[in-house]
Amino acid sequence: MSDAASEVEAKTTISITIDGDAVEAQPGDNVLQAAMKAGKMIPHYCWHPGLSVAGNCRMCLVFATKAGPPNKPVIACNTQVVEGMEVETKSDRVKAAQEGVMEFLLINHPLDCPVCDQAGECDLQQFSYDYGRETSPFVEEKTQRPRKDLGPLVRFSGNRCIVCTRCVRFCDEVAGSSELSVVNRGEMSWIDTFPGLELDNPLSGCTVDLCPVGALLDRDSIHTTRPWLLRSTNSVCGGCATGCNVNVDTFQDEVKRLTPRENQAVNRWWMCDEGRLSYREAHEARSGVAIDGQEATVLAALERARAILGDLDGGATVAVLGTGFATNEELYLLRHLSSDGPVGLAYRADGPTWTGKDGFTISADKNPNREGARRVFGSSDLAPDDVQSELTAGNVALLIVHDAIPGGAEWSPELVTAAAKAKHRIVISHSPSPFASGADVVFGGLHWTEKDGSFVNGKGRLQRVRAALTESGARVSDVEVLQELAVARGLAPRVLSAAGVFRKLATASPSSFGDATYQRAGDAGVPLPGAEDTVAPEDAHSFYPAGPKSRGHNRANDEQVRGSVHRKSAAGYGTTRGDV
Amino acid sequence: MATALPTADAEVIEREFSADVVNELEQICSRYPERRAALLPALRLAEREFGKVDLGGMQLVAKHLGLSPAYVLGTVTFYTHFRRETDGTFVIELCRTLPCALRGADDFAKHVEQKLGIQPGETTEDGLFTYKRAECMAACDKAPLVQINGYNHELMTPEVFDQIVDTLRDDPEAFDLKGGRKTPLAWHEPADRSATRTLPEGEKDYEYECLTHEPLLLRRCLKGRYTTYDEYVKDGGYKGVKQALNMSPADVIDFVKKSRLRGRGGAGFGCGMKWGFVPSVDQKPGPRYLVVNADESEPGTFKDGKLMEGDPHLLFEGIVIASHAIGANDAYIYIRGEMTYGAEVLNAALEEAYKNNVFGPNALGFGKRLDCTVHRGAGAYICGEETALLSSLEGGRGYPRLKPPYPAIEGAWRQPTIVNNVETICNLPLMFDKGLDWYNSLGTPAQSAEEAPPRGRMGSAGPKIWCVSGHVVRPGLYDVPFGITIRQLLHDERFCGGIRDGRKVKGVVPGGSSFQVLTADELDVPLCYDAVADAGSSIGSAGIIVMDETTCMVNALLNVLRFYDHESCGQCTPCREGSGWMTRIVWRIAHGLGTMEDLDTIDQIANQACGRTICVLAEAFSWPAQSYIKKFRHEFEALIKESRPSPGVCAPMLGGK
């Protein structure tokens, strides 16, 4: 599955020069790959490492020795590296070829950047700027091609289409659904579905990421904001146990969209539509903060919670309920708070599983951290029965409910009834919870887009989730609340950051978490001991980040503007917000 | 664009094939290694069964072949020759490409529009007639030409057309359109051989050679019907193949290399050398395929169609030889969709061939299976490009493929494949029957590296058919050896008989409309690969288009560009965008709206497109544009300066017979 893995196996390299610089290329690489791996940009539209070579955009024209007639440019994407090959990518004649292709691409393009959602993260814009001519003698009428919604998630603007066929190849080669085809021919070619059938495969949104221009746009986020105003946070999707790496793009403290972030060990360059839209759950009904059923401030609620914990006997039984949506840190703190008390875990019900033609899998397990729960508690199958029987027996002094599942876990009514028998009850819940009624204190829990922490995906890879939204005044992070409780109970000296909690967790469970740290997990994640996934963090990113809309370029508040990513490429791949 | 896309709210009609048709479809599928390859034939079945290729038919075909409906839609809309939902009972397609335009197609088009009362692309109110503007039908000597429901009606006059339309209007079943309207082929009678001349030793008198030359390839094509198996055998057929089958494949390839046979499809690549690229079975196991390129669509070229319609067994004999040489067990004849009659002839002759064991499990008794399949295209010039042809053969849009890999290494179904032109294949039986010496004596000799540095030259050997169209007295096919000059071919009484109405030549395109034009001063160029290349053009597919002094070169170029714009597959940016851009500029100039800068822009577009695309269609529109402007710049400048529109392709000639 991973490019990186196969590269490690190949022992020999091929020496070529690119613009006079010596470059070691991998056998089987094309010139484009070799150049980009060496941090040299060769502009291109149709080529993508996850798809077959189409060679139709002609943007990557270079001159290379040992590749046919000497005076004929070749496309870098379909030219295999050969020992001793000399490649020109910046000479005048290459520049002339690039300018020519750019001019052709733009003559029938509407140049409607001011109203185009792709503007700001558009390859056509960027390469015009980097490689195009200022003017063109074109004065003719432009061709007109249709605009339509291809499917529930994707809108097509025909006039902007450059017929690179990335979307068509994606549907054929990855999604396997083949809903798209180029129709007609010549300059009246465009992309279409069969009349009456929609572009509606589980990964349809990826066509939007792949589209190098503004022809395919995400209907979900269209016309809501400008890309350069978005603030992007590297995180991991909470939609299922696959744990796709994502960018959480926010504007004015609201998530506007999720886009995939490349990780060869997890999701390649893709993510599913369901995950893509899962951020919406953060905007649905949320739990508020309350003391004895009355709305309260967070500070007052913390005060009350500390008092409850402080008054507990040393030997009092603390029962905890957690979910598969809790981060490792939250789960660890729950374990810590319960001491040896009863623990119950609830999960979101399984859904359908789906595997693409390239191996990309949507997990049936719709919880992002069941594996984390297994590693923290030693087992992930801790049904709330123990908790319920202890509650029914009246043995529980304090019940802590931590429900991070958007919409709430499906707790049994018996359990909810039994909860009334606990002397005290503290509830931290993302959504309005059945446990809230009669609880001493209720805290509003955070959505995964708002949290700092870590998940372990179904294959045992530890991955960082990062807070893309600053907590609003009404909420304090779950990790902080749980630590306040622990401090009040005398279990911990002070409140730490999520990173600090993770260090304690890793120290406490070396067999489950090994020597993993946030630093080591970084943006690529790290396989934990005994994991099915063994790809080291340094091998998880290829030289090629995910599609232009998700490369994290071109955003005013990012350290790395797009240009530098392109020019530095491999070196430029990176985080958009601090990695710890 | 000729292809109209069904609207999104179009009703999808549930359709079903009868059991017989399903059987037929399964039979077709069994001829190919993949079911997808049966897509074009299956769509033809749907067209036959339902009278058109509509959304329901596409879905049905998709279901039977295990393809996505979108894929089928994409493929259907690539081609222009399927009957559409909106088509009337009779689809009348009028060729408007340059050779036809030179012989009055534009005026005839006006008559057709007037008679039917509709514009191109429309259908008459009674639903009887649909009129379409079509591209070259490979019958350039028979202009004006219309196709009615797929059959050519040659040398149309307004009177004949009116008669056909009126008759069909009264009674749509008044007469059988099958076969179309045929007229005799223009031909040259060889001069008497006994009139011998003495020549200095070692010299060859091409003029004499040509005048006395007996037709070789076309000699059985003059009957107006095809030569049957019995007639072919009686005339000495299937003799060459016996020679070849007695040789080892390597020897056959060597023989063909020595023959200096060069491809007759356009590029002129050495046939034997191409065969030699097929890897050994050790290097690349699996089947080999022979594909005959019968997608003759270069404007001005009409030899392959005539060869197949007249002498199919000559082609079959060549196919057996070539298949033996490259180790193929399956041969496919990719015939262009417009050649309805040609495909019928091939299929009838193929049946004879199978009956007589030319093909089959033990082909010609040599213990080897050899199957041959006629595969019809569906209207796309680009499918004449060998890799586009393979894409189309495999059941897809006719997109040229990236090279490398070349088809000889990885072609049809990713297996070694040789694609040869019909005329190339038809050379083989003669070569093996009559021997290398005889074959090599025809045409022009090879040159060594000393004679023609740096690498020497192959010369041009073997028989050759020239297709002459345009303003000559007798346009037609001339089966005369390489080396004859253009002037001789055009002006000799035994050949074309001079220019119509005693006018002078203005320009001649020697190799089909995609090549550079030659002027009246360049007529003494001998017609052979090397000399014409030296003159800055190419004999290409031997489509010689003659334009006399009345021709407006601006409008002629516009006609050529419209063709390539229409036929660009749309894959590569420079060709997709450049062809349309250039066409629109020349349209403006032809309408008196040009500027001097436009001429530079055209040159710039050509330079930006040439050599930067997957196939050579970028060259095909750039070369004519650059050469017309270079050689006839004054005509372009005159229209621009005077801001006046062009008088038409050749206004004074229009309407005249």
GROMACS .gro file of N, CA, C and O in nm, chain A residues 64 113 132 158 168 176 258 283 297 345 368 382 396 405 427 434 451 498 504-505 541:
model
   84
   64ALA      N    1   1.475   1.595  -2.158
   64ALA     CA    2   1.557   1.496  -2.089
   64ALA      C    3   1.638   1.418  -2.192
   64ALA      O    4   1.587   1.386  -2.300
  113CYS      N    5  -1.194   3.381  -1.121
  113CYS     CA    6  -1.137   3.361  -0.989
  113CYS      C    7  -1.207   3.441  -0.878
  113CYS      O    8  -1.220   3.391  -0.767
  132GLY      N    9   0.321   3.102  -1.615
  132GLY     CA   10   0.245   3.153  -1.729
  132GLY      C   11   0.300   3.284  -1.783
  132GLY      O   12   0.389   3.345  -1.725
  158GLY      N   13  -1.843   2.326  -1.571
  158GLY     CA   14  -1.780   2.279  -1.694
  158GLY      C   15  -1.679   2.374  -1.753
  158GLY      O   16  -1.574   2.333  -1.802
  168VAL      N   17  -1.222   1.116  -1.300
  168VAL     CA   18  -1.270   0.997  -1.368
  168VAL      C   19  -1.185   0.876  -1.327
  168VAL      O   20  -1.236   0.770  -1.293
  176GLY      N   21  -1.390   0.262  -0.757
  176GLY     CA   22  -1.438   0.142  -0.826
  176GLY      C   23  -1.582   0.153  -0.873
  176GLY      O   24  -1.644   0.054  -0.910
  258LEU      N   25  -1.377   1.949   0.638
  258LEU     CA   26  -1.266   1.858   0.664
  258LEU      C   27  -1.211   1.813   0.530
  258LEU      O   28  -1.287   1.786   0.438
  283HIS      N   29  -2.191   2.090   1.551
  283HIS     CA   30  -2.285   2.202   1.551
  283HIS      C   31  -2.423   2.161   1.597
  283HIS      O   32  -2.513   2.242   1.605
  297THR      N   33  -2.223   2.844   3.561
  297THR     CA   34  -2.097   2.872   3.493
  297THR      C   35  -2.003   2.755   3.513
  297THR      O   36  -2.019   2.675   3.605
  345LEU      N   37  -1.795   0.074   2.946
  345LEU     CA   38  -1.766   0.147   2.822
  345LEU      C   39  -1.879   0.126   2.722
  345LEU      O   40  -1.932   0.015   2.708
  368PRO      N   41  -1.370   0.607   1.703
  368PRO     CA   42  -1.231   0.637   1.667
  368PRO      C   43  -1.130   0.577   1.762
  368PRO      O   44  -1.011   0.570   1.731
  382LEU      N   45  -1.576  -0.371   2.816
  382LEU     CA   46  -1.621  -0.352   2.955
  382LEU      C   47  -1.763  -0.299   2.951
  382LEU      O   48  -1.787  -0.179   2.949
  396VAL      N   49  -2.223   0.265   4.515
  396VAL     CA   50  -2.144   0.367   4.446
  396VAL      C   51  -2.160   0.502   4.512
  396VAL      O   52  -2.271   0.553   4.528
  405ILE      N   53  -1.960   1.073   2.274
  405ILE     CA   54  -2.018   1.039   2.144
  405ILE      C   55  -2.117   1.147   2.103
  405ILE      O   56  -2.211   1.177   2.176
  427VAL      N   57  -2.151   1.446   3.535
  427VAL     CA   58  -2.167   1.407   3.395
  427VAL      C   59  -2.089   1.504   3.306
  427VAL      O   60  -2.099   1.625   3.321
  434PRO      N   61  -2.902   1.154   2.905
  434PRO     CA   62  -3.009   1.108   2.997
  434PRO      C   63  -2.963   1.109   3.143
  434PRO      O   64  -3.046   1.112   3.233
  451LYS      N   65  -1.077   1.908   2.058
  451LYS     CA   66  -0.995   1.848   2.164
  451LYS      C   67  -0.848   1.839   2.129
  451LYS      O   68  -0.813   1.818   2.012
  498ALA      N   69  -0.269   1.795   2.781
  498ALA     CA   70  -0.297   1.662   2.728
  498ALA      C   71  -0.167   1.585   2.707
  498ALA      O   72  -0.158   1.465   2.733
  504LYS      N   73   0.213   1.049   3.131
  504LYS     CA   74   0.183   0.967   3.250
  504LYS      C   75   0.122   0.834   3.208
  504LYS      O   76   0.155   0.728   3.262
  505LEU      N   77   0.032   0.841   3.110
  505LEU     CA   78  -0.032   0.719   3.060
  505LEU      C   79   0.071   0.622   3.004
  505LEU      O   80   0.071   0.503   3.036
  541HIS      N   81   0.457   0.968   0.528
  541HIS     CA   82   0.429   1.072   0.429
  541HIS      C   83   0.515   1.047   0.306
  541HIS      O   84   0.636   1.034   0.316
   0.00000   0.00000   0.00000
